[in-house]
Short mmCIF file of C-alpha atoms and ligand atoms in Angstrom, two decimals:
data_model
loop_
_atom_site.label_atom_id
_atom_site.label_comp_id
_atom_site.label_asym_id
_atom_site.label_seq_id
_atom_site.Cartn_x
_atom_site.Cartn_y
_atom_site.Cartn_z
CA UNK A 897 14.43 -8.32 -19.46
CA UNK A 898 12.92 -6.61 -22.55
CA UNK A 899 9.47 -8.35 -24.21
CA UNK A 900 7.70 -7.77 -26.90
CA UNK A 901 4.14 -8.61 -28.44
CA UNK A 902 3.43 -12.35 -29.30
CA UNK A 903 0.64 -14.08 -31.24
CA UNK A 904 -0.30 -17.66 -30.32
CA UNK A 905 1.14 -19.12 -27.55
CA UNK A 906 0.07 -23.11 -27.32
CA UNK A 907 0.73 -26.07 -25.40
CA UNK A 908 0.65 -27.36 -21.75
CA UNK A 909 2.68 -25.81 -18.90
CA UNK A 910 3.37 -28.68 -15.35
CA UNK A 911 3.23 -24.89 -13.07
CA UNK A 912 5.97 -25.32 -10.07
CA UNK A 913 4.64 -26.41 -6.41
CA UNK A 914 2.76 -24.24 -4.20
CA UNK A 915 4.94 -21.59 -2.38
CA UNK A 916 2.02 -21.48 0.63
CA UNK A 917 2.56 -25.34 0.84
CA UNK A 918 6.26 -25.95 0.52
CA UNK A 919 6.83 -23.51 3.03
CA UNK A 920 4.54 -25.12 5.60
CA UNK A 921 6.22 -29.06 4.47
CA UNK A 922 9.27 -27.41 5.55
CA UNK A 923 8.03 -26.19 8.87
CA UNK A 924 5.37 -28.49 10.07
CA UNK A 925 8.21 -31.64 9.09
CA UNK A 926 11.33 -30.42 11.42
CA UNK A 927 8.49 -29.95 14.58
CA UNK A 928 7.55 -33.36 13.84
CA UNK A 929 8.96 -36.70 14.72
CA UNK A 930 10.40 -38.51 11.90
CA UNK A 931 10.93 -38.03 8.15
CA UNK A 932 8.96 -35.56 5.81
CA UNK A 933 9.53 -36.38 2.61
CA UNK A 934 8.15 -33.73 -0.50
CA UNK A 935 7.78 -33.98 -3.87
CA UNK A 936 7.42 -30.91 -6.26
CA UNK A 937 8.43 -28.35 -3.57
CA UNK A 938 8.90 -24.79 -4.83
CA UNK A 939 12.88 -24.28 -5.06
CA UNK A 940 12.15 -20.32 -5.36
CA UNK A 941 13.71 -17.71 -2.87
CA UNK A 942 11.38 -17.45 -0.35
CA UNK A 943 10.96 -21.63 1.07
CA UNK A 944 14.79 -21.96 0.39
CA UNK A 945 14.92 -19.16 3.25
CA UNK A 946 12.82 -20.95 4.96
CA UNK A 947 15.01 -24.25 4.69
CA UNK A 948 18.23 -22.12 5.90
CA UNK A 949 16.36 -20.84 8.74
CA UNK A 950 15.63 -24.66 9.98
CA UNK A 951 19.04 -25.90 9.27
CA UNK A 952 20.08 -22.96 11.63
CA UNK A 953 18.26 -24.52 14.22
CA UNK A 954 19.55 -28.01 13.88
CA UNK A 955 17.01 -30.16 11.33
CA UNK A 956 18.66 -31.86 8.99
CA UNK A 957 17.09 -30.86 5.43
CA UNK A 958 18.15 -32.48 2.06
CA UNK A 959 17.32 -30.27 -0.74
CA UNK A 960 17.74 -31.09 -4.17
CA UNK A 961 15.34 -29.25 -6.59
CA UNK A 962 11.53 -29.98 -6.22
CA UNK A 963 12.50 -32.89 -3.47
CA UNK A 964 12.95 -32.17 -0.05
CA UNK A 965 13.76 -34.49 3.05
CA UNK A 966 13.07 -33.43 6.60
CA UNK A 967 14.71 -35.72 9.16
CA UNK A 968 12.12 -34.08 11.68
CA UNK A 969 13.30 -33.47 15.84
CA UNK A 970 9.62 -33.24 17.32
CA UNK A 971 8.15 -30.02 18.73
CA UNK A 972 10.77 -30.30 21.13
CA UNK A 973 13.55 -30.35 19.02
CA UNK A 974 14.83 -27.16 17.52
CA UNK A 975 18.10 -25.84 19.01
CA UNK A 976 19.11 -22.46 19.72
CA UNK A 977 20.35 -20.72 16.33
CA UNK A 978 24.04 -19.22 16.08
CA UNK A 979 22.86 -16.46 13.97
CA UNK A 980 20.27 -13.98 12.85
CA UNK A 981 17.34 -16.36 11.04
CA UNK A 982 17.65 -14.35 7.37
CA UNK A 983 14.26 -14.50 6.29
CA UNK A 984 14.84 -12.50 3.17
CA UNK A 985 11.78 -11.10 1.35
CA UNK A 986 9.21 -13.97 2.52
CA UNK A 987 6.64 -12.94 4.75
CA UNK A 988 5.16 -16.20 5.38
CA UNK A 989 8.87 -17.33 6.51
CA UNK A 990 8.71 -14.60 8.77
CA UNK A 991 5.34 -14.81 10.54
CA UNK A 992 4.71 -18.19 10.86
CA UNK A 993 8.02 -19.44 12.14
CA UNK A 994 7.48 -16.82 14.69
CA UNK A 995 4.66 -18.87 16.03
CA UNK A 996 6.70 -21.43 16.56
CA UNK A 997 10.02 -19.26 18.05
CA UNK A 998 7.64 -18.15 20.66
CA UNK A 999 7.39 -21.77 21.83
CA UNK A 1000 10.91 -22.53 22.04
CA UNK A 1001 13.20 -22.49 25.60
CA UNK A 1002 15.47 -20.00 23.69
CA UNK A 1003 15.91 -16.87 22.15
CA UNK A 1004 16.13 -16.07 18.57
CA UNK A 1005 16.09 -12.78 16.60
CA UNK A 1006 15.16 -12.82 12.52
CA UNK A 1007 16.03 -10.29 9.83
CA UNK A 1008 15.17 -9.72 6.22
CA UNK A 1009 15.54 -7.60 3.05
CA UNK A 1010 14.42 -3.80 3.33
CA UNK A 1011 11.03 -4.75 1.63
CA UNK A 1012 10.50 -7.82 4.53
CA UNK A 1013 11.69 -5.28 7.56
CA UNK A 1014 9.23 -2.72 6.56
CA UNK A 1015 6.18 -5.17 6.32
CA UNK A 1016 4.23 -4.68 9.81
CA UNK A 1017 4.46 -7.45 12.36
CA UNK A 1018 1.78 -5.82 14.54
CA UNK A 1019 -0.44 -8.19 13.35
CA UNK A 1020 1.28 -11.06 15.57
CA UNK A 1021 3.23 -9.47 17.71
CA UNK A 1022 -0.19 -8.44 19.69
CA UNK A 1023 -1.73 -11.63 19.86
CA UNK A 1024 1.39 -13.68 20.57
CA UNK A 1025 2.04 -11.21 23.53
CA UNK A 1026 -1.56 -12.06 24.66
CA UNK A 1027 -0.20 -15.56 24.27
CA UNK A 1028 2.52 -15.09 26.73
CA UNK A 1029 4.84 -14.71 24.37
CA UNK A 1030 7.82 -12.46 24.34
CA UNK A 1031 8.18 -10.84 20.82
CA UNK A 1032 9.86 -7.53 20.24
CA UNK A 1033 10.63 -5.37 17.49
CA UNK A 1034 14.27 -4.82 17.58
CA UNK A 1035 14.20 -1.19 16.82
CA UNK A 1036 10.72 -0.02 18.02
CA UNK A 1037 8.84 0.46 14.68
CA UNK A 1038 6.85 -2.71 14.90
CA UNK A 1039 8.26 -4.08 11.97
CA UNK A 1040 11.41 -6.66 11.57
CA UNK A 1041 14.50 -7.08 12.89
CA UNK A 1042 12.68 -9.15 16.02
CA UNK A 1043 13.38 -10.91 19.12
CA UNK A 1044 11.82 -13.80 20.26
CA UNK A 1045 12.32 -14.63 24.33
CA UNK A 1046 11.26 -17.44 25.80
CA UNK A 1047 7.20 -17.47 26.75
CA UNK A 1048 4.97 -19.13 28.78
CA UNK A 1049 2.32 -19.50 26.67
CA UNK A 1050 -1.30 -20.18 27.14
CA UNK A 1051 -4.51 -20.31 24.40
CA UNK A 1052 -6.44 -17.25 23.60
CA UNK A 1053 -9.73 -16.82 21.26
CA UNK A 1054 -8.16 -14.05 18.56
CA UNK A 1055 -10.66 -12.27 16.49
CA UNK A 1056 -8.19 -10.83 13.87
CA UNK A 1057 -8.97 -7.52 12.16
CA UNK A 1058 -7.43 -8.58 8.91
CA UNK A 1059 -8.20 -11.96 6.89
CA UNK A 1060 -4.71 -12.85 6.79
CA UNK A 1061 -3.48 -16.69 6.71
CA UNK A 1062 0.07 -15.84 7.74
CA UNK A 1063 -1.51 -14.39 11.08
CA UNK A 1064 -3.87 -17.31 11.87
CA UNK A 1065 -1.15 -20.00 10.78
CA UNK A 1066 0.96 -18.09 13.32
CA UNK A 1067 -1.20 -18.24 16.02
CA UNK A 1068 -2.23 -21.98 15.37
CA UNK A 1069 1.71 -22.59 15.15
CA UNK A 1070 1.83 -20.94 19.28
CA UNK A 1071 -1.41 -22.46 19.66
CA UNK A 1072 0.50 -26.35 19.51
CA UNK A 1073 2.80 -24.82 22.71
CA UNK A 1074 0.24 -23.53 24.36
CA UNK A 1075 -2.15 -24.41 27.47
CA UNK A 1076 -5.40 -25.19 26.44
CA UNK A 1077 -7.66 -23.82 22.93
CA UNK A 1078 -6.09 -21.38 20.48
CA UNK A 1079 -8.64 -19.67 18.47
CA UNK A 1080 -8.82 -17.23 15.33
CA UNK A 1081 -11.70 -15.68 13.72
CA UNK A 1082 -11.39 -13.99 10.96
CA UNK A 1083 -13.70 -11.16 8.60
CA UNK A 1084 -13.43 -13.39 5.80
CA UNK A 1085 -12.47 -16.93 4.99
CA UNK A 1086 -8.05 -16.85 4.22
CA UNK A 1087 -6.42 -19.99 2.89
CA UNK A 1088 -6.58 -22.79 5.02
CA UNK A 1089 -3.58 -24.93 4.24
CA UNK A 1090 -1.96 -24.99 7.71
CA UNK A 1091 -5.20 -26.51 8.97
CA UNK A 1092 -5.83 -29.00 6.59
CA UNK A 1093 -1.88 -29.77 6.70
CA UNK A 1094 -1.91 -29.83 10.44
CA UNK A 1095 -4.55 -32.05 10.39
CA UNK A 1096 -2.50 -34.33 8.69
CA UNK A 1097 0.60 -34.25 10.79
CA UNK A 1098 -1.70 -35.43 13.48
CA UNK A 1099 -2.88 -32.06 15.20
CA UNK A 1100 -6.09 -31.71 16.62
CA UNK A 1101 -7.23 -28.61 14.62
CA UNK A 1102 -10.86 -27.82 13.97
CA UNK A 1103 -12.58 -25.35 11.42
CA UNK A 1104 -15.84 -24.01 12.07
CA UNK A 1105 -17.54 -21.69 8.95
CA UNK A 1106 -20.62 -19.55 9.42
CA UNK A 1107 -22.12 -17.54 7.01
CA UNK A 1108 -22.30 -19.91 3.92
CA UNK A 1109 -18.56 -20.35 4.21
CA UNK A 1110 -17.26 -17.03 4.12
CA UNK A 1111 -16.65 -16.14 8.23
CA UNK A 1112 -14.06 -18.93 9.80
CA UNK A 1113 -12.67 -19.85 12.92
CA UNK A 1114 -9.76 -22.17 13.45
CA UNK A 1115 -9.08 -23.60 16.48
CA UNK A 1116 -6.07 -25.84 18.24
CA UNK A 1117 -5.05 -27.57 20.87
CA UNK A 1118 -2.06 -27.73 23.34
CA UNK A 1119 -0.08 -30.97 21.19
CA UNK A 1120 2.49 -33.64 22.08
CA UNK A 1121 3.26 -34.89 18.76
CA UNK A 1122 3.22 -34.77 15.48
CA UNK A 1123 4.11 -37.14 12.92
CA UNK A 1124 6.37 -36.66 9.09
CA UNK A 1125 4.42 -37.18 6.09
CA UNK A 1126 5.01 -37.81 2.25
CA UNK A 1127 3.16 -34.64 0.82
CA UNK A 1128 3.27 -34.18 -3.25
CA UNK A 1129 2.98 -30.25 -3.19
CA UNK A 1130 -0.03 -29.23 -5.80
CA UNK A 1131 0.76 -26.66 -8.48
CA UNK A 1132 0.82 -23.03 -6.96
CA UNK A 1133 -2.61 -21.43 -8.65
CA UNK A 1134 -0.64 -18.15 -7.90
CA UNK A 1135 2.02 -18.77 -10.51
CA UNK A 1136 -0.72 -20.59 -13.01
CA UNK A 1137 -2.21 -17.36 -12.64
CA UNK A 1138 0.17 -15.77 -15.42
CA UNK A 1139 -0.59 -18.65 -18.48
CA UNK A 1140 -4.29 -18.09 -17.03
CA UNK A 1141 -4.02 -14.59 -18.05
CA UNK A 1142 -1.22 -14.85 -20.94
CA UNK A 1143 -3.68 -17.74 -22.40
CA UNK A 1144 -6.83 -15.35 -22.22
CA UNK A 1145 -4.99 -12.25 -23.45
CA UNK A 1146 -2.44 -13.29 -26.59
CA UNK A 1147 -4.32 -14.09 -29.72
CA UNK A 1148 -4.52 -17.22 -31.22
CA UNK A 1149 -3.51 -18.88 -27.24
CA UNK A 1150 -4.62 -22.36 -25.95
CA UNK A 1151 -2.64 -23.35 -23.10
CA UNK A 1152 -3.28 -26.33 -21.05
CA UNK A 1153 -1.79 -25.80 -17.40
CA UNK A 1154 -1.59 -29.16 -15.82
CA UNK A 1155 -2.23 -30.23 -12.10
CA UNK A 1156 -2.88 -26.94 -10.29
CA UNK A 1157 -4.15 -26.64 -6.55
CA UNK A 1158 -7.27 -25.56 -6.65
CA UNK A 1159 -8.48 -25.11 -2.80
CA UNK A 1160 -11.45 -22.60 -3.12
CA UNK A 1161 -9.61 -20.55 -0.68
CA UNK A 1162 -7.41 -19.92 -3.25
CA UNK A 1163 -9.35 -20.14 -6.18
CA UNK A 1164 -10.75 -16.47 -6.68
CA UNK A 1165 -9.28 -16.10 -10.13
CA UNK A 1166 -10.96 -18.84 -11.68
CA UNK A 1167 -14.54 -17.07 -10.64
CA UNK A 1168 -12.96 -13.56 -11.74
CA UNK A 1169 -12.59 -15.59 -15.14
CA UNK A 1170 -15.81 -16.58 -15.53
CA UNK A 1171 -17.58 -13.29 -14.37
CA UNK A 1172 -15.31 -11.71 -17.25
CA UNK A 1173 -16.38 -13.30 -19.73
CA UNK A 1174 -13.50 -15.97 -20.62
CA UNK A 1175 -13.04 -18.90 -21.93
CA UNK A 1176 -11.52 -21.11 -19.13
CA UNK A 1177 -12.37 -24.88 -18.52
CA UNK A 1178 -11.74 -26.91 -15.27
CA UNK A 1179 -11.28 -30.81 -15.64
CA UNK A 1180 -9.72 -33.84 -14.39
CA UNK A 1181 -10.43 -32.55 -10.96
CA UNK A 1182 -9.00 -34.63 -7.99
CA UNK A 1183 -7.78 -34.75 -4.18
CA UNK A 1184 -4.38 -35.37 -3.16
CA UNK A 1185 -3.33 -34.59 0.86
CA UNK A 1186 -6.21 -33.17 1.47
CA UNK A 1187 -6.21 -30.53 -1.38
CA UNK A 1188 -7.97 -30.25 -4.14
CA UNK A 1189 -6.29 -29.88 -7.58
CA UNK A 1190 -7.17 -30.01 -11.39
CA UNK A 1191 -6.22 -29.28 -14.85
CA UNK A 1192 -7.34 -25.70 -16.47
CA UNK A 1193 -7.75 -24.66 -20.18
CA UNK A 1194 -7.31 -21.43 -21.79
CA UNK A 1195 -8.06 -19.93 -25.26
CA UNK A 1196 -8.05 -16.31 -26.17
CA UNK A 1197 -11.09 -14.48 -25.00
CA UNK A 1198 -12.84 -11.28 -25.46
CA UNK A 1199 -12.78 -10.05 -21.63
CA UNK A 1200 -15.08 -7.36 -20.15
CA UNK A 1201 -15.15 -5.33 -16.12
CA UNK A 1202 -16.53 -6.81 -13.62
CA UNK A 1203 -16.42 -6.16 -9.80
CA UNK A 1204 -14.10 -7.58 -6.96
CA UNK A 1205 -14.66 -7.43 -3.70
CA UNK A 1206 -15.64 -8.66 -0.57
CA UNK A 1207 -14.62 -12.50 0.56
CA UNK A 1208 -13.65 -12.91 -2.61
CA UNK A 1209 -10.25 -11.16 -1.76
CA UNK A 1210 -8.28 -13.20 0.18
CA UNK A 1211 -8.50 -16.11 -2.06
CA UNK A 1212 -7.43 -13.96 -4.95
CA UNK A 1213 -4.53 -10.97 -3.28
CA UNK A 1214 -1.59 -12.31 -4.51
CA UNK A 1215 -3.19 -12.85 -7.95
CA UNK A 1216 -4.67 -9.26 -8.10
CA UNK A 1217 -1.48 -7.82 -10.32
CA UNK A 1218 -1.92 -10.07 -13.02
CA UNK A 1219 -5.73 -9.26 -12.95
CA UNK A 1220 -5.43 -5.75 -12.76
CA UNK A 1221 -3.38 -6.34 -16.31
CA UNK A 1222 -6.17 -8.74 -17.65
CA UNK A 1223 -9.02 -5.51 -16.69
CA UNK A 1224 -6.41 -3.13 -18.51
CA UNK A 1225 -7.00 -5.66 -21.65
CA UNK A 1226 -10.85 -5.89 -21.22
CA UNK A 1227 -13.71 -3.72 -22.27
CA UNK A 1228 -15.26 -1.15 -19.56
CA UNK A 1229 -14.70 -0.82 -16.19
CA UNK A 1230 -13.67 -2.95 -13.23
CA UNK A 1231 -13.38 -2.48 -9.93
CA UNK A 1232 -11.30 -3.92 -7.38
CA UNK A 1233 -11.82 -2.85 -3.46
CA UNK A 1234 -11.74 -3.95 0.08
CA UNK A 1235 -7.98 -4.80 -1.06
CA UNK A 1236 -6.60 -2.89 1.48
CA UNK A 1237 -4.09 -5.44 2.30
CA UNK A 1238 -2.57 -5.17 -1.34
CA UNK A 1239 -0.45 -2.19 0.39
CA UNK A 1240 1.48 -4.19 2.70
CA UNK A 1241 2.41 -7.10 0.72
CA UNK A 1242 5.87 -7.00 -0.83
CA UNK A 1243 5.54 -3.97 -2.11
CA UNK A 1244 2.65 -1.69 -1.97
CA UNK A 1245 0.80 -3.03 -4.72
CA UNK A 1246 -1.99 -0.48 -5.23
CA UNK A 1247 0.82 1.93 -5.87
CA UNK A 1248 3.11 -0.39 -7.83
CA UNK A 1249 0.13 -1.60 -10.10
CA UNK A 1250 -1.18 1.33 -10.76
CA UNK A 1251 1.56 3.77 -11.68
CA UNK A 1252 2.93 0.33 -13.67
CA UNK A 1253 -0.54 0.29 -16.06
CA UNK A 1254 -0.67 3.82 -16.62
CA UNK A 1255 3.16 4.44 -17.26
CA UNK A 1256 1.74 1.62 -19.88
CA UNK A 1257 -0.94 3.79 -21.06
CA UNK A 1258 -3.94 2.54 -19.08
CA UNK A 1259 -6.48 4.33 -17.50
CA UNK A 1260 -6.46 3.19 -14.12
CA UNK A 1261 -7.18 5.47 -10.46
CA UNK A 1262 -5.62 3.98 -7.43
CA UNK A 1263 -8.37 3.70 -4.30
CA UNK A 1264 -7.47 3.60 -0.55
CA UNK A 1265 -8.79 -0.24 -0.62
CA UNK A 1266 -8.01 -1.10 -4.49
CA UNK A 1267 -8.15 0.60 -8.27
CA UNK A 1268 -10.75 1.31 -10.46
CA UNK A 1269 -9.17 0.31 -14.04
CA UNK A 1270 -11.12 1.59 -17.59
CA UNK A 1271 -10.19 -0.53 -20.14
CA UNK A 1272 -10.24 -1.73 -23.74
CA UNK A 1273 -7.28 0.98 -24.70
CA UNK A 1274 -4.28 -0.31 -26.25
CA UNK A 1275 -1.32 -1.02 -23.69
CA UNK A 1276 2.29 0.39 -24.93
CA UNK A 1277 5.79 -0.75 -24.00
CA UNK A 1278 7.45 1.24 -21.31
CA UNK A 1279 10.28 0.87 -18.53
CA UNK A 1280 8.58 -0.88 -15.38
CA UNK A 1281 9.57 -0.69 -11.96
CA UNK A 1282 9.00 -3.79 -10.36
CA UNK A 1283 10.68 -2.21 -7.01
CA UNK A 1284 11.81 -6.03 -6.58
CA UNK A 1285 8.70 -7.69 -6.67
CA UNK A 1286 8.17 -10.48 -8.13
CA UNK A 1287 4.85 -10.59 -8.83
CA UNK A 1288 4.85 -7.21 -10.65
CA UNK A 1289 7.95 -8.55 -12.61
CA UNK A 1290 5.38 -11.36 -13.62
CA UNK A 1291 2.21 -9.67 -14.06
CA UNK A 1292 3.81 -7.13 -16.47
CA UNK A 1293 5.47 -9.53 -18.89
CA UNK A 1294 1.91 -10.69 -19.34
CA UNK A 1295 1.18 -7.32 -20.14
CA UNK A 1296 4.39 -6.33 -22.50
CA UNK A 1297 3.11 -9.53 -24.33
CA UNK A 1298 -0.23 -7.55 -25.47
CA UNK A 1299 1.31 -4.33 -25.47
CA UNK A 1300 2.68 -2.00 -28.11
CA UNK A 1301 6.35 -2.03 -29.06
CA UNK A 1302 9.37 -3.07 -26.69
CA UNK A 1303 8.59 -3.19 -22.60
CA UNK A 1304 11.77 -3.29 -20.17
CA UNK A 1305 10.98 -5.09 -16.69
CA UNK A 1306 13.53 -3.84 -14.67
CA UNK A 1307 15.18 -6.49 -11.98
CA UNK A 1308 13.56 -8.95 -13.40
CA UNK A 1309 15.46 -11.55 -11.93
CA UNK A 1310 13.31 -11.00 -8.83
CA UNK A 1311 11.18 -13.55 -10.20
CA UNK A 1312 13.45 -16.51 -8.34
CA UNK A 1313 11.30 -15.33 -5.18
CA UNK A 1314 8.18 -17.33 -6.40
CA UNK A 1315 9.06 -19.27 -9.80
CA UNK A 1316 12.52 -19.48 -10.69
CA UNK A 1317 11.57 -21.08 -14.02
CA UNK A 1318 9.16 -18.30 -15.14
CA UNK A 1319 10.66 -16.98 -18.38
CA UNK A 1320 11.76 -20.77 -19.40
CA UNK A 1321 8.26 -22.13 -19.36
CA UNK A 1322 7.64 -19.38 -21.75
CA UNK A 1323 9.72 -20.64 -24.56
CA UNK A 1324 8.36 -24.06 -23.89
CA UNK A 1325 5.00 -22.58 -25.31
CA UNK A 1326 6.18 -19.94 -28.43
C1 S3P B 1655 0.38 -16.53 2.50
C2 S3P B 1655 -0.65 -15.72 2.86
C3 S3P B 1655 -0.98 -14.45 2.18
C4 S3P B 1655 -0.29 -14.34 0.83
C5 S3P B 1655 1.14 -14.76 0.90
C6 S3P B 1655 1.25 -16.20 1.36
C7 S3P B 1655 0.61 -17.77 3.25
O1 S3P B 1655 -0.55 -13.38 3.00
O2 S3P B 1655 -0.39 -13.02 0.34
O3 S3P B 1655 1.75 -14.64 -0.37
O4 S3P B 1655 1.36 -18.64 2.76
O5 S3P B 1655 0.03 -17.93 4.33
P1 S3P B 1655 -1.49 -12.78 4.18
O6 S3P B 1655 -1.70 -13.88 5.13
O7 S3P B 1655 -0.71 -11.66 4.78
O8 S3P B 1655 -2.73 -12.31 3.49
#
């Protein structure tokens, strides 16, 4: 894909449904009895894995665009898969339905790309083993290919080194199989969709906050049913995040993106916006399945540095690309650490940001938990290696739209992972 620099992109952009959620409709409906049904599911890359890995085990699933139907077995009713679960490049695919593989009588073993089967597992392997479960890296490098053996497993209090929602959702997913109270604390506050979905399906999940909201623990218990819903998936505030930042950065912008989820575990960006100086409205605000959601407004903006840290990053990490272009764009410094995490995501993002804004002209010095990005220079077009991320792929078109002369995102087509329909909407607003 080769872009170029733009003036005045206007109009309103209806942002696909939220990756976190569709994944977890898919899930949470073939453990439960009866039908799920879903409207505005995310048809991108990583929840249709998730689909094909549930079909593999026997749960009916029509698909057809944003609408999904899950003719749902109960917790008892996954079957043994033929194959390998391919998991491709999705992460969450991959750790949470390894919650629930640990509670089934039989064994299963899942696979992905390169970039998925060099992401650590670690994380859950060691508290599902203290679980009971039986969960093995095929080849001894803690990372996918892994097995899953059958488990007798029992509740555990897990205070989690990382704030990582994949590794609490996969723990409350064991948690419904196991004896007794399943526990997770974690440093900071991650996004708490699988208990406020869980909730819904009828499990008897609790959240407990200390320290004005930042410090969580999520708790479960043993469960004998749960029950299909009709969940309308909010807009994914991770893929808004690029008409956020397009909207702020082109000149002459105003873009209205339209019914966005807006869960403040999520919602970093929006306060990143503000302490930078744009000009970003909220309105229309509302609640639908328990999440919160809204309307945002954009116009072009004079941004400036600010600082990033702290519990503010896990409700922003996936978002922190397209940032890191907006602080390339804005005047002085800013500073993004305690980001560690940003390195094992699907690519390591400190590394692929950074070498991506200065190949761009930027002047921008990779830390060991984030960057530290000057800026207020001029941005010029260059090659950029997206290494197959998507989220690179997208965070640099938003910059080649500001920058000088022709930029060339290389596999660009990576972008199906997240939002198929990413360069369309585009030419829905020129
Ligand atoms: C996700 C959690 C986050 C996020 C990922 C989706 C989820 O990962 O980066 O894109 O759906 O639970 P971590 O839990 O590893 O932080």
């Amino acid at each position: 894909m080769e872009l170029t620099n733009i003036s005045g992109l206007k109009g309103e952009v209806a942002i696909p449904g939220d990756k976190s959620i569709s994944h977890r409709c898919v899930m949470f409906g073939s453990i439960s009895s009866g039908i799920t049904e879903v409207t505005n599911f995310l048809p991108g890359a990583d929840c249709r894995a998730t689909i094909d890995c549930f079909r593999r085990m026997g749960i009916d699933i029509e698909h057809n665009e944003t609408s999904v139907i899950v003719h749902g077995k109960g917790l008892r009713g996954l079957r043994a898969p033929q194959d390998i679960l391919d998991v491709g490049n999705s992460g969450t695919t991959t750790r949470l339905i390894c919650g629930i593989l640990a509670g089934q009588p039989f064994d299963s073993k899942l696979s992905g790309d390169n970039s998925l089967n060099s992401r650590p597992m670690r994380r859950i392997m060691e508290p599902l083993t203290q679980m009971g479960a039986n969960v093995s890296s095929v080849l001894r490098n803690d990372c996918a290919p892994l097995y899953i053996a059958p488990g007798q497993l029992h509740g555990i209090h897990y205070s989690s080194p990382v704030a990582s929602a994949q590794v609490k959702s996969c723990l409350l997913l064991a948690g419904l199989y196991a004896d007794g109270e399943t526990s997770v604390t974690e440093p900071f506050l991650s996004r708490n969709h699988t208990e406020l979905m869980l909730k819904e399906f009828g499990a008897d999940v609790r959240s407990v906050y200390e320290t004005g909201g930042t410090k969580a623990t999520a708790s479960i218990r043993t469960c004998r049913q749960l029950y299909g819903q009709k969940i309308s998936v909010p807009g994914d505030i991770s893929s808004a995040a690029y008409f956020i930042a397009a909207g702020l950065l082109v000149p002459n912008s105003e873009i209205l993106i339209k019914n966005v989820g807006i869960n403040p575990t999520r919602a970093g960006i929006l306060e990143v916006c503000q302490n930078m100086g744009a000009d970003i409205s909220l309105f229309n605000e509302r609640k639908e399945g328990g999440e919160p959601i809204g309307d945002i407004l954009v116009r072009t903006s004079n941004l400036h540095g600010t600082t990033i840290e702290g519990s503010l990053i896990p409700t922003l990490i996936d978002e922190i690309p397209v940032i890191a272009v907006m602080a390339a764009m804005a005047e002085g410094t800013t500073v993004i650490r305690d980001a560690a995490e940003l390195k094992v995501k699907e690519t390591n993002r400190i590394e692929t940001v950074t070498d991506n804004l200065r190949a761009m002209g930027c002047d921008v010095e990779p830390t060991d938990d984030g960057m530290i990005i000057h800026g207020g220079k001029r941005l010029h077009g260059t090659t950029i290696h997206t290494l197959l991320d998507h989220r690179i792929a997208m965070a640099f078109s938003i910059a080649a739209l500001v920058a000088d002369g022709v930029t060339k995102i290389l596999d660009s087509h990576c972008v199906d992972v997240s939002y198929p329909t990413f360069y369309d909407t585009f030419e829905n607003l020129l």
